[in-house]
Short mmCIF file of C-alpha atoms in Angstrom, two decimals:
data_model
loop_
_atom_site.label_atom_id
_atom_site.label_comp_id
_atom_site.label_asym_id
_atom_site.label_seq_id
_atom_site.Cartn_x
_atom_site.Cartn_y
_atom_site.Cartn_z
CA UNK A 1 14.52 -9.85 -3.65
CA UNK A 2 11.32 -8.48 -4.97
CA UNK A 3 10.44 -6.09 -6.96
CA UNK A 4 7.10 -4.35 -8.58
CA UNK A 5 7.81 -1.78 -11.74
CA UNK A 6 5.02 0.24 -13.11
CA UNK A 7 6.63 1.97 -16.05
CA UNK A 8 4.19 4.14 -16.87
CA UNK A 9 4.03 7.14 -14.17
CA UNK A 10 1.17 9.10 -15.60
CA UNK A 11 -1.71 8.56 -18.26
CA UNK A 12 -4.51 11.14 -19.01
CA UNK A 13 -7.15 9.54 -21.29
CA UNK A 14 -10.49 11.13 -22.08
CA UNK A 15 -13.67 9.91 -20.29
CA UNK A 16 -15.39 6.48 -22.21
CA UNK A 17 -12.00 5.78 -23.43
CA UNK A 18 -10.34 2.11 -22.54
CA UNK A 19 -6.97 1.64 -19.99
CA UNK A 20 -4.68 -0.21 -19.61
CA UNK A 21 -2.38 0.29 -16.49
CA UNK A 22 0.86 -1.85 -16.49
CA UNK A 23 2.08 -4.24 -13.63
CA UNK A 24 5.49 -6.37 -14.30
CA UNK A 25 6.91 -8.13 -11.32
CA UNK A 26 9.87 -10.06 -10.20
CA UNK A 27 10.43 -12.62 -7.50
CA UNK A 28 12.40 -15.41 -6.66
CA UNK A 29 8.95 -17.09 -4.65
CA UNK A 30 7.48 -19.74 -6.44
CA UNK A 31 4.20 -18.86 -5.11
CA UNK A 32 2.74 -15.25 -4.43
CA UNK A 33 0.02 -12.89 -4.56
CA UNK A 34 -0.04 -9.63 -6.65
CA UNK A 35 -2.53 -7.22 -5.55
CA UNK A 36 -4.04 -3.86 -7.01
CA UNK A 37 -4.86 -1.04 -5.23
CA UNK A 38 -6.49 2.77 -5.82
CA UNK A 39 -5.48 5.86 -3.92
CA UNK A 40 -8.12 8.53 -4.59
CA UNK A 41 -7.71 12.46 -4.16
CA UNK A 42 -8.30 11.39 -0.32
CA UNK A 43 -5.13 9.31 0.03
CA UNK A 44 -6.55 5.81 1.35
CA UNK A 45 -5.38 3.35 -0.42
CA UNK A 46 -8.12 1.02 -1.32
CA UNK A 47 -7.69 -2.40 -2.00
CA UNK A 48 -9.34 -3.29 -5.94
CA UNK A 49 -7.46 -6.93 -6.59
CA UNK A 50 -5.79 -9.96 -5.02
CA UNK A 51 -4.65 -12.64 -7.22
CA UNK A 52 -2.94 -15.99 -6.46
CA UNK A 53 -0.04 -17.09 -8.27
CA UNK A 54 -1.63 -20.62 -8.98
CA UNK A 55 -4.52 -18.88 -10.82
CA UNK A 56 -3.87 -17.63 -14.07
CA UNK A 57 -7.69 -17.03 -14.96
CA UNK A 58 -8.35 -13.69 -16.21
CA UNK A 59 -11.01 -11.78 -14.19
CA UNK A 60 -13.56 -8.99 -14.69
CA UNK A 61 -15.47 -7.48 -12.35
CA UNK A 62 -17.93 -4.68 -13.91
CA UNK A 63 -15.71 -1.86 -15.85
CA UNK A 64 -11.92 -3.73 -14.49
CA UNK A 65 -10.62 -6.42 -15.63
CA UNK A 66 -7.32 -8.02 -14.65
CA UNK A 67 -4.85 -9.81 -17.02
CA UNK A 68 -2.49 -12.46 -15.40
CA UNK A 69 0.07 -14.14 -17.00
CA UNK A 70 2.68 -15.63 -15.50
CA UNK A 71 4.94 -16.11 -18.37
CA UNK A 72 5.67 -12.49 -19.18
CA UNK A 73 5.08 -11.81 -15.08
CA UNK A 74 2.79 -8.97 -15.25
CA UNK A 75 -0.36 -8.05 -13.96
CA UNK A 76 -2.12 -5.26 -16.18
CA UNK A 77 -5.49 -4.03 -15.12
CA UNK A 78 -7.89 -2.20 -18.10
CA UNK A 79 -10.70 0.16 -17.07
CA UNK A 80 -13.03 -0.05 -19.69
CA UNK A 81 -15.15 3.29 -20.46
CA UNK A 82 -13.32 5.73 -18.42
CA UNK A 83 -15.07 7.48 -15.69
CA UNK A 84 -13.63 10.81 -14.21
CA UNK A 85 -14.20 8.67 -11.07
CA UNK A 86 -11.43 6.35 -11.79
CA UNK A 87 -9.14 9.19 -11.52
CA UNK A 88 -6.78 8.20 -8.76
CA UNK A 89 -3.06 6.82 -9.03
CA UNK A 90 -3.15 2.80 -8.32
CA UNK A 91 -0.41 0.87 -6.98
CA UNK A 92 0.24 -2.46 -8.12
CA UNK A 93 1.92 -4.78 -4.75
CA UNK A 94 3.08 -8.11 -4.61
CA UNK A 95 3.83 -10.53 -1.60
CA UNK A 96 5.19 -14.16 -1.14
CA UNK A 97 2.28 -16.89 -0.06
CA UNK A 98 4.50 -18.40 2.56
CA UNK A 99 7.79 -16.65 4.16
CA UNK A 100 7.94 -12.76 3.79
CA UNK A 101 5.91 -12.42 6.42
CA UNK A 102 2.71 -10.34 5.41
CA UNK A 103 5.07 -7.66 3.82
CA UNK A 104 3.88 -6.19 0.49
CA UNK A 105 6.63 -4.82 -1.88
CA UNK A 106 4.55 -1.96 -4.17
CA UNK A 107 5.03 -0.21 -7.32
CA UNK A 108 5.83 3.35 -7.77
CA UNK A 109 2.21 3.82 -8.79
CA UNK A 110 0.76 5.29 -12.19
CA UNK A 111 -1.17 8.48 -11.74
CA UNK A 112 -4.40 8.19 -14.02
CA UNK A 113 -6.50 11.51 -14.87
CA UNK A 114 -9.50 10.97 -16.41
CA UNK A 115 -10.94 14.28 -18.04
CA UNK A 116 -14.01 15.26 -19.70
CA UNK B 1 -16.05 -2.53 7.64
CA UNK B 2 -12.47 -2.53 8.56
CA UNK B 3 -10.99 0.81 10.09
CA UNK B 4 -7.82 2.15 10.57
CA UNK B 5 -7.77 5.53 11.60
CA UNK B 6 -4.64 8.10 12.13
CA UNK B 7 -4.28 10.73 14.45
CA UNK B 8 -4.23 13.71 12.01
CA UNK B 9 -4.15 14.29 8.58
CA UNK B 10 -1.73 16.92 8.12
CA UNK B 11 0.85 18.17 10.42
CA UNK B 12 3.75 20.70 10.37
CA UNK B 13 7.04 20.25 12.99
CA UNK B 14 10.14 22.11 13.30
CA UNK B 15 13.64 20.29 12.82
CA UNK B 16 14.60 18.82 15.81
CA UNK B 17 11.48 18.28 17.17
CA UNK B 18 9.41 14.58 18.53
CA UNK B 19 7.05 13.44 16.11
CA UNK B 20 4.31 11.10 17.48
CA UNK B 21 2.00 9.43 14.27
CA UNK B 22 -0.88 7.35 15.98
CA UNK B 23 -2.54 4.85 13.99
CA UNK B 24 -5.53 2.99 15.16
CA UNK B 25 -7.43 -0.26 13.69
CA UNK B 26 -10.94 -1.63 14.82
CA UNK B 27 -10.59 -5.11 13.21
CA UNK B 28 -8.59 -6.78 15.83
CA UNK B 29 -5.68 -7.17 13.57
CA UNK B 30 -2.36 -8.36 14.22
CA UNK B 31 -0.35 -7.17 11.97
CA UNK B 32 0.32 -3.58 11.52
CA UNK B 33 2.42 -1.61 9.25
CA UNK B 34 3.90 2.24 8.87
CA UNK B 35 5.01 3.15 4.90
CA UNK B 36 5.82 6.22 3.99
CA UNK B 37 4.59 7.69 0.27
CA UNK B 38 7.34 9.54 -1.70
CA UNK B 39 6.44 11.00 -5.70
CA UNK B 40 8.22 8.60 -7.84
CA UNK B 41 9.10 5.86 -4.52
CA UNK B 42 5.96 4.27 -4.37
CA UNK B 43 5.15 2.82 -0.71
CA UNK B 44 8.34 1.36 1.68
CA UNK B 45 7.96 0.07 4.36
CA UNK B 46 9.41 1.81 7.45
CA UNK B 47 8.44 -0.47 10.46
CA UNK B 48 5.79 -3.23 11.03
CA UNK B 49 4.60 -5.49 14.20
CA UNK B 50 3.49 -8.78 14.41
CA UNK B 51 1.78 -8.65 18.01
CA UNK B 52 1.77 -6.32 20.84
CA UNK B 53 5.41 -5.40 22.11
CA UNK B 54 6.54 -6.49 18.69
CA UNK B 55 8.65 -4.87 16.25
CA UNK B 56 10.06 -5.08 12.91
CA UNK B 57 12.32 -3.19 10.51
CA UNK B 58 11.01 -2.94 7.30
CA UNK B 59 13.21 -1.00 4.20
CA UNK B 60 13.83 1.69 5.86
CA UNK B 61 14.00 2.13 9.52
CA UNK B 62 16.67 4.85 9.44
CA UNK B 63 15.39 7.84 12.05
CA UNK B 64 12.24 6.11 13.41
CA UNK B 65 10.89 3.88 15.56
CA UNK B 66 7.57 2.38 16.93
CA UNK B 67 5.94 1.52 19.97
CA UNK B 68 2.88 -1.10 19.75
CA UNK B 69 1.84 -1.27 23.52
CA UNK B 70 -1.87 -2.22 22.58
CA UNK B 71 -3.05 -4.04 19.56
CA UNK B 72 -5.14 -1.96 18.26
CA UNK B 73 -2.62 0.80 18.40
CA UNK B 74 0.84 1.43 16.51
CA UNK B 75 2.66 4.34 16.65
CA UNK B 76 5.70 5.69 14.46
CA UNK B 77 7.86 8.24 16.40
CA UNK B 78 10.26 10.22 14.76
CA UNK B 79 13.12 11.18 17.68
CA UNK B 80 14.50 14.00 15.83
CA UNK B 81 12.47 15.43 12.76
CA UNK B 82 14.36 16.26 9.96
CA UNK B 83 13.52 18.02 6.70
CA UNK B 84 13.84 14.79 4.60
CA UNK B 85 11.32 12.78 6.63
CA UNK B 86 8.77 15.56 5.43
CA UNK B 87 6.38 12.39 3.43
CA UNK B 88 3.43 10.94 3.32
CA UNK B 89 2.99 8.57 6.50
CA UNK B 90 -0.21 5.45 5.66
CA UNK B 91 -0.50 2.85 8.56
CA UNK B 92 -2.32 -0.39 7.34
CA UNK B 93 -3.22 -3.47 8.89
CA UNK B 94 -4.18 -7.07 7.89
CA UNK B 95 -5.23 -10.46 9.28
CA UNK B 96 -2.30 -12.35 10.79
CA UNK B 97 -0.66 -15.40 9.41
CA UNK B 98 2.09 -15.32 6.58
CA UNK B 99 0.06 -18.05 4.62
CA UNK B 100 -2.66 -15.81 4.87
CA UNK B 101 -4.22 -14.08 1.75
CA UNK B 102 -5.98 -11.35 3.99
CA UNK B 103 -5.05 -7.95 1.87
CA UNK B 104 -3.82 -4.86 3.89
CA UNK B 105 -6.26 -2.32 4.89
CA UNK B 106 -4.96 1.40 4.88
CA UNK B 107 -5.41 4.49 7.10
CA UNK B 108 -6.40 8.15 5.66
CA UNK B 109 -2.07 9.35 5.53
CA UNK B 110 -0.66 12.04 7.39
CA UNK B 111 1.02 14.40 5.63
CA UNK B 112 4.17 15.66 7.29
CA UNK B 113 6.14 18.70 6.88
CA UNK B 114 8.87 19.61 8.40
CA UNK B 115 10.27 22.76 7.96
#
């Protein structure tokens, strides 16, 4: 069985400020992908992240920035400077490479309110 | 640009009533999926198809079922609407393979209510 916990349900930081949204995972698969993804006021969910179990490499990609580590399974994602913009709750999903089908198992999702 | 479009973005139905969701994609995708979106539940999977005429159960099945007679179309019917299937409904659909890394593209939501 799989399963995606986002402990933290809702964070309100104040625009320029640094984030840091929590991912921890569990799963049984050997090899997997974890994936993040933003829901805006608009409600489609749009994909941000995929990451492959065999890669452990952080990665940054302009104000994100993804932490992997497999040791502690979790998959945190920062937003650095805080835009109102990046208010939005983001889901954090994880699927098996092989087996599983193409079945993602999500988080509950942490609701993120960036004010001015 | 992938698109996956749904039939309406908020509807209201009376208990007891048949509830048709329609979810299109553009990407000629195989796979399709229907989640609902509870506060505090996250996204589970309700039903998801593999090809035309096929069907899966996801996590929870219990009160729907689908109907994927083209491939670019996958509907989620609920045969008796009840007050607890009032939800947010997302369709998504991806590349097909299970070895595949192809993520899942999403649909706008409808938001049921059922009163």
């Amino acid at each position: 069985a799989q399963k995606v916990t986002q402990a933290q349900t809702e964070i309100s930081v104040v625009e320029k400020e640094d984030v840091t949204l929590d991912c921890v995972y569990e799963t049984r698969d050997t090899t997997y992908y974890l994936f993040w993804y933003k829901q805006p006021p608009s409600g489609e969910l749009v994909f941000l992240i995929r990451r492959n179990s065999f890669d452990e490499q952080n990665e940054i990609s302009g104000r994100y920035s993804w932490n992997f580590q497999k040791s502690t399974s979790s998959f945190n994602f920062t937003i650095t400077a805080s835009q109102v913009v990046d208010s939005a709750v983001y889901f954090c999903a994880l699927r098996p490479i092989t087996g599983g089908g193409n079945k993602l198992t999500f988080g509950t999702g942490t609701q993120l309110k960036v004010e001015l | 640009d992938v698109k996956v479009t749904q039939s309406s973005r908020y509807l209201v139905k009376r208990t007891g009533e048949k509830v048709f969701l329609e979810c299109v994609q553009d990407m000629d995708h195989e796979n399709m999926f229907w989640y609902r979106q509870d506060p505090g539940l996250g996204l589970r999977l309700i039903y998801f198809s593999y090809d035309v005429k096929m069907k899966e159960k996801g996590d929870i099945p219990e009160g729907y079922s689908v109907s994927r007679e083209k491939k670019e179309r996958f509907s989620l019917i609920l045969e008796s609407a009840s007050t607890n299937q009032t939800s947010m409904y997302l369709c998504a659909s991806s590349s097909p393979g299970q070895g595949a890394k192809y993520e899942q593209y999403f649909g706008p939501g409808t938001r049921l209510t059922v009163t």
